[in-house]
mmCIF file of C-alpha atoms in Angstrom:
data_model
loop_
_atom_site.group_PDB
_atom_site.id
_atom_site.type_symbol
_atom_site.label_atom_id
_atom_site.label_comp_id
_atom_site.label_asym_id
_atom_site.label_seq_id
_atom_site.Cartn_x
_atom_site.Cartn_y
_atom_site.Cartn_z
ATOM 1 C CA LYS Q 1 85.825 72.223 86.783
ATOM 2 C CA GLY Q 2 87.834 75.166 85.570
ATOM 3 C CA VAL Q 3 89.374 77.788 87.802
ATOM 4 C CA LYS Q 4 90.678 81.040 86.359
ATOM 5 C CA MET Q 5 92.706 83.297 88.653
ATOM 6 C CA LYS Q 6 94.110 86.680 87.747
ATOM 7 C CA LYS Q 7 96.942 87.954 89.920
ATOM 8 C CA GLU Q 8 98.120 91.489 89.482
ATOM 9 C CA ALA Q 9 101.654 91.846 88.192
ATOM 10 C CA LEU Q 10 103.218 95.189 87.385
ATOM 11 C CA VAL Q 11 102.106 95.019 83.783
ATOM 12 C CA PHE Q 12 100.704 91.650 82.778
ATOM 13 C CA ALA Q 13 98.138 89.503 84.503
ATOM 14 C CA VAL Q 14 99.355 86.046 85.396
ATOM 15 C CA THR Q 15 96.495 83.811 84.349
ATOM 16 C CA VAL Q 16 96.102 80.285 85.605
ATOM 17 C CA SER Q 17 93.243 78.173 84.313
ATOM 18 C CA VAL Q 18 92.840 74.728 85.775
ATOM 19 C CA LEU Q 19 90.796 71.831 84.532
ATOM 20 C CA TRP Q 20 90.795 69.856 87.742
ATOM 21 C CA SER Q 21 90.261 66.141 88.184
ATOM 22 C CA VAL Q 22 91.853 63.394 90.270
ATOM 23 C CA SER Q 23 93.766 60.485 88.794
ATOM 24 C CA ALA Q 24 91.947 57.194 88.808
ATOM 25 C CA PHE Q 25 94.738 54.803 89.722
ATOM 26 C CA GLY Q 26 96.147 53.972 93.159
ATOM 27 C CA SER Q 27 94.691 52.586 96.351
ATOM 28 C CA ALA Q 28 91.672 54.244 97.915
ATOM 29 C CA SER Q 29 93.638 55.643 100.857
ATOM 30 C CA MET Q 30 96.448 56.880 98.603
ATOM 31 C CA ASP Q 31 93.953 58.439 96.206
ATOM 32 C CA LYS Q 32 92.300 60.336 99.069
ATOM 33 C CA ASN Q 33 95.695 61.591 100.182
ATOM 34 C CA LEU Q 34 96.437 62.760 96.663
ATOM 35 C CA LYS Q 35 93.129 64.576 96.393
ATOM 36 C CA ASN Q 36 93.715 66.477 99.598
ATOM 37 C CA SER Q 37 97.368 67.393 99.379
ATOM 38 C CA GLU Q 38 100.000 65.823 97.188
ATOM 39 C CA THR Q 39 98.508 66.397 93.746
ATOM 40 C CA LYS Q 40 97.887 70.036 94.595
ATOM 41 C CA SER Q 41 101.358 70.286 96.107
ATOM 42 C CA PHE Q 42 103.356 69.404 92.995
ATOM 43 C CA ILE Q 43 101.094 71.536 90.808
ATOM 44 C CA LYS Q 44 101.565 74.552 93.076
ATOM 45 C CA LYS Q 45 105.306 73.933 93.078
ATOM 46 C CA GLU Q 46 105.481 74.088 89.286
ATOM 47 C CA LEU Q 47 103.314 77.207 89.152
ATOM 48 C CA SER Q 48 105.681 78.784 91.657
ATOM 49 C CA VAL Q 49 108.623 77.999 89.359
ATOM 50 C CA GLN Q 50 106.824 79.716 86.488
ATOM 51 C CA ASN Q 51 105.910 82.792 88.540
ATOM 52 C CA LYS Q 52 109.486 83.193 89.746
ATOM 53 C CA LYS Q 53 110.448 84.037 86.163
ATOM 54 C CA ILE Q 54 108.415 87.216 86.520
ATOM 55 C CA GLU Q 55 109.522 87.952 90.067
ATOM 56 C CA SER Q 56 113.172 87.821 89.010
ATOM 57 C CA ALA Q 57 112.684 90.310 86.184
ATOM 58 C CA SER Q 58 114.307 93.729 86.138
ATOM 59 C CA SER Q 59 112.076 96.052 88.178
ATOM 60 C CA ASP Q 60 113.319 99.108 86.261
ATOM 61 C CA ALA Q 61 112.417 97.553 82.911
ATOM 62 C CA LEU Q 62 108.962 96.670 84.229
ATOM 63 C CA LYS Q 63 108.444 100.195 85.552
ATOM 64 C CA GLY Q 64 109.399 101.611 82.165
ATOM 65 C CA LEU Q 65 106.999 99.312 80.361
ATOM 66 C CA HIS Q 66 104.196 100.200 82.737
ATOM 67 C CA LYS Q 67 104.759 103.896 82.040
ATOM 68 C CA THR Q 68 104.531 103.335 78.290
ATOM 69 C CA PHE Q 69 101.160 101.678 78.792
ATOM 70 C CA GLU Q 70 99.984 104.620 80.879
ATOM 71 C CA ALA Q 71 101.261 106.966 78.167
ATOM 72 C CA MET Q 72 99.184 105.136 75.581
ATOM 73 C CA ARG Q 73 96.127 105.594 77.761
ATOM 74 C CA ASP Q 74 96.816 109.328 78.039
ATOM 75 C CA LEU Q 75 97.314 109.657 74.302
ATOM 76 C CA ARG Q 76 93.952 108.018 73.666
ATOM 77 C CA ALA Q 77 92.494 110.644 75.997
ATOM 78 C CA ASN Q 78 94.325 113.396 74.079
ATOM 79 C CA LYS Q 79 96.612 114.158 77.060
ATOM 80 C CA GLY Q 80 99.833 114.756 75.166
ATOM 81 C CA ASP Q 81 101.736 116.535 77.941
ATOM 82 C CA ALA Q 82 101.052 113.804 80.483
ATOM 83 C CA ALA Q 83 102.098 111.165 77.965
ATOM 84 C CA THR Q 84 105.336 113.028 77.232
ATOM 85 C CA LYS Q 85 106.281 113.037 80.934
ATOM 86 C CA LEU Q 86 105.516 109.330 81.256
ATOM 87 C CA LEU Q 87 107.629 108.434 78.243
ATOM 88 C CA ALA Q 88 110.533 110.503 79.571
ATOM 89 C CA GLY Q 89 110.272 108.543 82.818
ATOM 90 C CA ALA Q 90 110.093 105.270 80.901
ATOM 91 C CA THR Q 91 113.278 106.105 79.004
ATOM 92 C CA LYS Q 92 115.088 106.806 82.292
ATOM 93 C CA ASP Q 93 113.885 103.464 83.702
ATOM 94 C CA PHE Q 94 115.074 101.600 80.620
ATOM 95 C CA ASP Q 95 118.452 103.372 80.760
ATOM 96 C CA VAL Q 96 118.889 102.371 84.418
ATOM 97 C CA ALA Q 97 117.971 98.755 83.642
ATOM 98 C CA LEU Q 98 120.524 98.589 80.823
ATOM 99 C CA LYS Q 99 123.187 100.358 82.894
ATOM 100 C CA ASN Q 100 122.754 97.804 85.684
ATOM 101 C CA ASN Q 101 122.882 94.953 83.164
ATOM 102 C CA PRO Q 102 124.391 95.867 79.773
ATOM 103 C CA ASP Q 103 123.666 92.345 78.479
ATOM 104 C CA LEU Q 104 119.979 92.563 79.338
ATOM 105 C CA ARG Q 105 117.899 91.513 76.340
ATOM 106 C CA LEU Q 106 114.715 89.567 77.085
ATOM 107 C CA VAL Q 107 112.887 90.563 80.261
ATOM 108 C CA PRO Q 108 110.052 88.229 81.357
ATOM 109 C CA ILE Q 109 106.974 90.373 81.956
ATOM 110 C CA GLY Q 110 104.130 87.895 82.333
ATOM 111 C CA ASN Q 111 102.782 84.485 81.526
ATOM 112 C CA ASP Q 112 99.682 82.474 80.729
ATOM 113 C CA VAL Q 113 99.422 79.054 82.309
ATOM 114 C CA TYR Q 114 96.595 76.708 81.347
ATOM 115 C CA MET Q 115 96.407 73.355 83.052
ATOM 116 C CA TYR Q 116 94.698 70.212 81.778
ATOM 117 C CA GLN Q 117 94.660 67.070 83.915
ATOM 118 C CA TYR Q 118 93.420 63.846 82.355
ATOM 119 C CA ASP Q 119 91.715 61.544 84.858
ATOM 120 C CA GLY Q 120 91.809 58.319 82.848
ATOM 121 C CA SER Q 121 94.086 55.319 83.362
ATOM 122 C CA VAL Q 122 96.771 53.980 81.035
ATOM 123 C CA LYS Q 123 94.364 51.271 79.857
ATOM 124 C CA GLU Q 124 91.729 53.893 79.043
ATOM 125 C CA ILE Q 125 94.226 55.897 76.999
ATOM 126 C CA GLN Q 126 95.245 52.772 75.113
ATOM 127 C CA ALA Q 127 91.591 51.950 74.417
ATOM 128 C CA SER Q 128 90.893 55.485 73.168
ATOM 129 C CA LEU Q 129 93.884 55.351 70.822
ATOM 130 C CA GLN Q 130 92.808 51.993 69.395
ATOM 131 C CA ILE Q 131 89.279 53.278 68.780
ATOM 132 C CA ALA Q 132 90.664 56.451 67.200
ATOM 133 C CA LYS Q 133 92.822 54.445 64.785
ATOM 134 C CA LYS Q 134 89.810 52.408 63.707
ATOM 135 C CA MET Q 135 87.692 55.561 63.280
ATOM 136 C CA LEU Q 136 90.392 57.158 61.127
ATOM 137 C CA GLN Q 137 90.411 54.123 58.842
ATOM 138 C CA GLU Q 138 86.672 54.661 58.389
ATOM 139 C CA ASN Q 139 87.118 58.457 57.873
ATOM 140 C CA HIS Q 140 85.172 59.442 61.005
ATOM 141 C CA LEU Q 141 87.432 62.457 61.558
ATOM 142 C CA GLN Q 142 84.970 64.552 63.580
ATOM 143 C CA SER Q 143 84.361 61.695 66.001
ATOM 144 C CA VAL Q 144 88.105 61.191 66.360
ATOM 145 C CA ARG Q 145 88.526 64.844 67.297
ATOM 146 C CA GLU Q 146 85.920 64.554 70.036
ATOM 147 C CA LEU Q 147 87.449 61.330 71.300
ATOM 148 C CA LEU Q 148 90.998 62.686 71.496
ATOM 149 C CA ALA Q 149 90.180 66.197 72.767
ATOM 150 C CA PRO Q 150 90.295 65.238 76.478
ATOM 151 C CA LEU Q 151 93.634 63.409 76.105
ATOM 152 C CA ARG Q 152 95.709 66.270 77.470
ATOM 153 C CA ASP Q 153 97.665 66.155 80.720
ATOM 154 C CA GLU Q 154 99.829 69.236 80.775
ATOM 155 C CA LEU Q 155 100.730 72.701 81.824
ATOM 156 C CA ASP Q 156 100.393 74.857 78.720
ATOM 157 C CA ILE Q 157 102.738 77.771 79.373
ATOM 158 C CA THR Q 158 103.280 80.969 77.405
ATOM 159 C CA THR Q 159 105.812 83.437 78.783
ATOM 160 C CA TYR Q 160 106.059 86.995 77.424
ATOM 161 C CA TYR Q 161 109.353 88.859 77.133
ATOM 162 C CA LEU Q 162 110.214 92.532 76.613
ATOM 163 C CA PRO Q 163 113.092 92.897 74.085
ATOM 164 C CA MET Q 164 115.368 95.516 75.597
ATOM 165 C CA ASP Q 165 117.316 95.895 72.360
ATOM 166 C CA LEU Q 166 114.171 97.095 70.558
ATOM 167 C CA TYR Q 167 111.402 98.369 72.824
ATOM 168 C CA PRO Q 168 113.231 101.344 74.411
ATOM 169 C CA ASP Q 169 113.969 102.669 70.896
ATOM 170 C CA ALA Q 170 110.244 102.650 70.090
ATOM 171 C CA THR Q 171 109.646 104.642 73.281
ATOM 172 C CA LYS Q 172 112.268 107.224 72.296
ATOM 173 C CA MET Q 173 110.823 107.527 68.795
ATOM 174 C CA ALA Q 174 107.340 108.104 70.227
ATOM 175 C CA THR Q 175 108.775 110.832 72.471
ATOM 176 C CA LYS Q 176 110.326 112.600 69.475
ATOM 177 C CA LEU Q 177 106.992 112.474 67.643
ATOM 178 C CA LEU Q 178 105.206 113.987 70.650
ATOM 179 C CA HIS Q 179 107.687 116.863 70.758
ATOM 180 C CA LYS Q 180 106.616 117.570 67.182
ATOM 181 C CA GLY Q 181 102.947 117.514 68.219
ATOM 182 C CA LYS Q 182 102.244 114.245 66.370
ATOM 183 C CA GLN Q 183 100.125 112.426 68.948
ATOM 184 C CA LYS Q 184 98.514 109.923 66.582
ATOM 185 C CA GLU Q 185 101.866 108.959 65.136
ATOM 186 C CA ALA Q 186 103.328 108.597 68.635
ATOM 187 C CA LEU Q 187 100.460 106.319 69.661
ATOM 188 C CA ARG Q 188 100.981 104.284 66.508
ATOM 189 C CA GLU Q 189 104.694 103.956 67.315
ATOM 190 C CA LEU Q 190 103.948 102.727 70.827
ATOM 191 C CA SER Q 191 101.405 100.282 69.463
ATOM 192 C CA LEU Q 192 104.003 99.024 67.027
ATOM 193 C CA GLY Q 193 106.363 98.591 69.956
ATOM 194 C CA LEU Q 194 103.934 96.146 71.548
ATOM 195 C CA SER Q 195 104.327 93.855 68.558
ATOM 196 C CA MET Q 196 107.986 93.556 69.533
ATOM 197 C CA ILE Q 197 107.039 91.759 72.740
ATOM 198 C CA GLU Q 198 108.143 88.152 72.320
ATOM 199 C CA GLY Q 199 106.170 85.112 73.425
ATOM 200 C CA ARG Q 200 107.532 81.616 74.017
ATOM 201 C CA HIS Q 201 105.339 78.564 74.407
ATOM 202 C CA ALA Q 202 106.200 75.368 76.315
ATOM 203 C CA LEU Q 203 104.423 72.247 77.551
ATOM 204 C CA MET Q 204 105.099 70.540 80.880
ATOM 205 C CA PRO Q 205 103.478 67.073 81.168
ATOM 206 C CA LEU Q 206 101.622 66.826 84.463
ATOM 207 C CA SER Q 207 102.146 63.080 84.452
ATOM 208 C CA LEU Q 208 105.924 63.695 84.529
ATOM 209 C CA LEU Q 209 105.512 65.918 87.590
ATOM 210 C CA ASP Q 210 103.197 63.326 89.128
ATOM 211 C CA ALA Q 211 105.823 60.612 88.599
ATOM 212 C CA GLN Q 212 108.520 62.794 90.142
ATOM 213 C CA ASN Q 213 106.302 63.533 93.125
ATOM 214 C CA SER Q 214 105.454 59.834 93.550
ATOM 215 C CA VAL Q 215 109.151 58.947 93.785
ATOM 216 C CA LEU Q 216 109.624 61.705 96.347
ATOM 217 C CA MET Q 217 106.747 60.338 98.438
ATOM 218 C CA ALA Q 218 108.176 56.804 98.272
ATOM 219 C CA SER Q 219 111.613 58.044 99.345
ATOM 220 C CA GLN Q 220 110.179 59.461 102.561
ATOM 221 C CA LEU Q 221 108.950 56.053 103.771
ATOM 222 C CA ASP Q 222 111.042 53.684 105.872
ATOM 223 C CA LYS Q 223 111.331 49.906 105.557
ATOM 224 C CA SER Q 224 108.247 49.327 107.699
ATOM 225 C CA HIS Q 225 106.163 50.884 104.887
ATOM 226 C CA GLN Q 226 107.594 48.809 102.052
ATOM 227 C CA LYS Q 227 104.154 48.111 100.541
ATOM 228 C CA ASP Q 228 103.272 51.805 100.403
ATOM 229 C CA ALA Q 229 106.641 52.683 98.901
ATOM 230 C CA LEU Q 230 106.136 50.128 96.142
ATOM 231 C CA ALA Q 231 102.637 51.502 95.516
ATOM 232 C CA TRP Q 232 104.063 55.007 95.016
ATOM 233 C CA LEU Q 233 106.692 53.649 92.640
ATOM 234 C CA ASP Q 234 104.003 51.759 90.721
ATOM 235 C CA ARG Q 235 102.203 55.058 90.388
ATOM 236 C CA ALA Q 236 105.380 56.697 89.112
ATOM 237 C CA GLU Q 237 105.697 54.033 86.421
ATOM 238 C CA GLN Q 238 102.066 54.432 85.423
ATOM 239 C CA SER Q 239 102.513 58.185 85.163
ATOM 240 C CA LEU Q 240 105.558 57.794 82.913
ATOM 241 C CA GLN Q 241 103.617 55.360 80.745
ATOM 242 C CA LYS Q 242 100.808 57.912 80.588
ATOM 243 C CA THR Q 243 103.300 60.549 79.433
ATOM 244 C CA LEU Q 244 104.494 58.212 76.701
ATOM 245 C CA LEU Q 245 101.009 57.314 75.442
ATOM 246 C CA LEU Q 246 99.910 60.951 75.374
ATOM 247 C CA GLY Q 247 102.833 61.779 73.086
ATOM 248 C CA TYR Q 248 104.939 63.993 75.344
ATOM 249 C CA THR Q 249 108.170 61.962 75.171
ATOM 250 C CA SER Q 250 109.184 62.200 71.514
ATOM 251 C CA LYS Q 251 112.134 64.542 72.138
ATOM 252 C CA HIS Q 252 113.385 62.756 75.263
ATOM 253 C CA ALA Q 253 112.497 59.104 74.721
ATOM 254 C CA LYS Q 254 115.879 57.881 76.032
ATOM 255 C CA GLU Q 255 115.541 59.887 79.220
ATOM 256 C CA TYR Q 256 112.066 58.512 79.932
ATOM 257 C CA GLN Q 257 113.268 54.977 79.256
ATOM 258 C CA LYS Q 258 116.126 55.477 81.708
ATOM 259 C CA LEU Q 259 113.698 56.742 84.365
ATOM 260 C CA THR Q 260 111.583 53.626 83.961
ATOM 261 C CA ILE Q 261 114.632 51.341 84.269
ATOM 262 C CA MET Q 262 115.817 53.195 87.378
ATOM 263 C CA ILE Q 263 112.384 52.803 89.006
ATOM 264 C CA GLU Q 264 112.389 49.072 88.229
ATOM 265 C CA ASP Q 265 115.856 48.715 89.786
ATOM 266 C CA LEU Q 266 114.684 50.601 92.861
ATOM 267 C CA LYS Q 267 111.611 48.389 93.248
ATOM 268 C CA ALA Q 268 113.782 45.289 92.973
ATOM 269 C CA GLY Q 269 116.098 46.633 95.663
ATOM 270 C CA ILE Q 270 113.192 47.345 98.013
ATOM 271 C CA LYS Q 271 111.731 43.856 97.511
ATOM 272 C CA ALA Q 272 115.132 42.330 98.263
ATOM 273 C CA ASN Q 273 115.428 44.422 101.457
ATOM 274 C CA ASN Q 274 118.614 46.031 100.156
ATOM 275 C CA LYS Q 275 119.842 49.495 101.052
ATOM 276 C CA VAL Q 276 118.290 51.806 98.447
ATOM 277 C CA ASP Q 277 119.324 55.272 99.604
ATOM 278 C CA LYS Q 278 121.706 55.777 96.676
ATOM 279 C CA LEU Q 279 119.141 54.451 94.196
ATOM 280 C CA TYR Q 280 116.623 56.992 95.487
ATOM 281 C CA HIS Q 281 119.212 59.769 95.361
ATOM 282 C CA ASP Q 282 120.221 59.006 91.767
ATOM 283 C CA LEU Q 283 116.600 58.645 90.624
ATOM 284 C CA LYS Q 284 115.529 61.952 92.169
ATOM 285 C CA GLN Q 285 118.509 63.706 90.619
ATOM 286 C CA TYR Q 286 117.715 62.297 87.198
ATOM 287 C CA PHE Q 287 114.074 63.343 87.550
ATOM 288 C CA ASP Q 288 115.291 66.871 88.299
ATOM 289 C CA HIS Q 289 117.371 66.722 85.114
ATOM 290 C CA VAL Q 290 114.455 65.552 82.934
ATOM 291 C CA VAL Q 291 112.089 68.163 84.386
ATOM 292 C CA MET Q 292 114.709 70.878 83.840
ATOM 293 C CA ILE Q 293 115.302 70.049 80.169
ATOM 294 C CA THR Q 294 111.528 69.815 79.647
ATOM 295 C CA ARG Q 295 111.047 73.306 81.079
ATOM 296 C CA LYS Q 296 113.613 74.626 78.600
ATOM 297 C CA GLU Q 297 111.766 73.165 75.613
ATOM 298 C CA SER Q 298 109.977 76.118 74.044
ATOM 299 C CA ARG Q 299 109.077 77.645 70.709
ATOM 300 C CA LYS Q 300 108.644 81.261 69.737
ATOM 301 C CA ILE Q 301 105.059 82.315 68.999
ATOM 302 C CA ASP Q 302 104.065 84.876 66.382
ATOM 303 C CA SER Q 303 103.737 88.529 67.343
ATOM 304 C CA ASP Q 304 100.022 88.630 66.501
ATOM 305 C CA SER Q 305 99.317 86.082 69.229
ATOM 306 C CA VAL Q 306 101.342 88.122 71.704
ATOM 307 C CA TRP Q 307 99.523 91.298 70.678
ATOM 308 C CA ASN Q 308 96.131 89.705 71.329
ATOM 309 C CA HIS Q 309 97.175 88.826 74.894
ATOM 310 C CA THR Q 310 98.483 92.262 75.837
ATOM 311 C CA LYS Q 311 96.803 93.987 78.732
ATOM 312 C CA ILE Q 312 97.519 96.144 81.769
ATOM 313 C CA ALA Q 313 96.385 94.626 85.051
ATOM 314 C CA HIS Q 314 94.785 97.320 87.238
ATOM 315 C CA LYS Q 315 93.157 95.305 90.005
ATOM 316 C CA ASN Q 316 93.175 91.915 91.638
ATOM 317 C CA ALA Q 317 90.444 89.575 90.507
ATOM 318 C CA THR Q 318 89.590 85.969 91.165
ATOM 319 C CA LYS Q 319 86.935 84.237 89.140
ATOM 320 C CA GLU Q 320 85.799 80.645 89.193
ATOM 321 C CA GLU Q 321 83.589 79.169 86.550
ATOM 322 C CA ASP Q 322 82.688 75.720 85.277
ATOM 323 C CA LYS Q 323 84.085 74.982 81.835
ATOM 324 C CA ASP Q 324 83.195 72.163 79.505
ATOM 325 C CA VAL Q 325 86.341 70.121 78.728
ATOM 326 C CA VAL Q 326 85.733 69.885 74.995
ATOM 327 C CA ASN Q 327 85.025 73.601 74.559
ATOM 328 C CA PHE Q 328 87.699 74.838 76.965
ATOM 329 C CA ALA Q 329 90.434 75.530 74.442
ATOM 330 C CA HIS Q 330 88.105 77.492 72.168
ATOM 331 C CA LYS Q 331 86.664 79.509 75.056
ATOM 332 C CA SER Q 332 90.105 80.352 76.410
ATOM 333 C CA GLU Q 333 91.162 81.690 73.034
ATOM 334 C CA LEU Q 334 88.085 83.919 72.880
ATOM 335 C CA ASN Q 335 88.359 85.094 76.471
ATOM 336 C CA ALA Q 336 92.153 85.410 76.763
ATOM 337 C CA TYR Q 337 92.786 88.440 78.963
#
């Protein structure tokens, strides 16, 4: 099932699309608990981290950007005077933002977050990969594509940034053109300014977050719940293995290997009835480190892609609709914003 929510930001809609399913491994009671609370909890936590990027942005810069969008609307309606006033206000907002922070360059103004959660086990992933290899040897490429399409377990995040060293200049140039009565040219200049908006794309493996959450759940149990603690740590190991098999660990293979070793050491300590507080502390800290460096992994996307996602959000809207897993990526590209 896919859920698409649009939350009004000052300029950009924050879009979250979720392909929701529940992981297949774990005991029945644990799985029920995960369905009802914990899986949703760590997902909501990560979405909150992403949204805080926007909340921490310069309010003056966002106000200025919003006014330029409104000016574009007025220019399309042949309201040159109204557009001129809006652009003058935008320039003042940008000047205030830069005065308050002379080093201000990239201002986060919105994001797209698409979530895919794979519900298969490690053994099922391994089986799919083996079948895919055999199909490739027999040149069944189309079948391989269909087989591998669901093997995604990630937050697919694109964050958009306003370049404060470029965009305000486009606004000033448009204002000069309006003073000369050149409305079409001013609109073209503002449109060109939108292509300066920068997008950065990153992937966050859900299985990594699941493993981190599983360790956290285990750490909250006392010695009388040793069996449950070991079950959570088994889940953490399975999630890390899932991350590896799905190809998310290539840049940080050593870090993932260290996490696995630390979990094994912790399990051994629990089975031996040793004190494991420090082992838990060190493991949770290292998970925080791996999640942090994963969040920072990003690549710049081309301006055309950013342009196609540009939109002003004017009202709150929440829409839920079923989406076929195989067709989801294609549909989201067609229906983006």
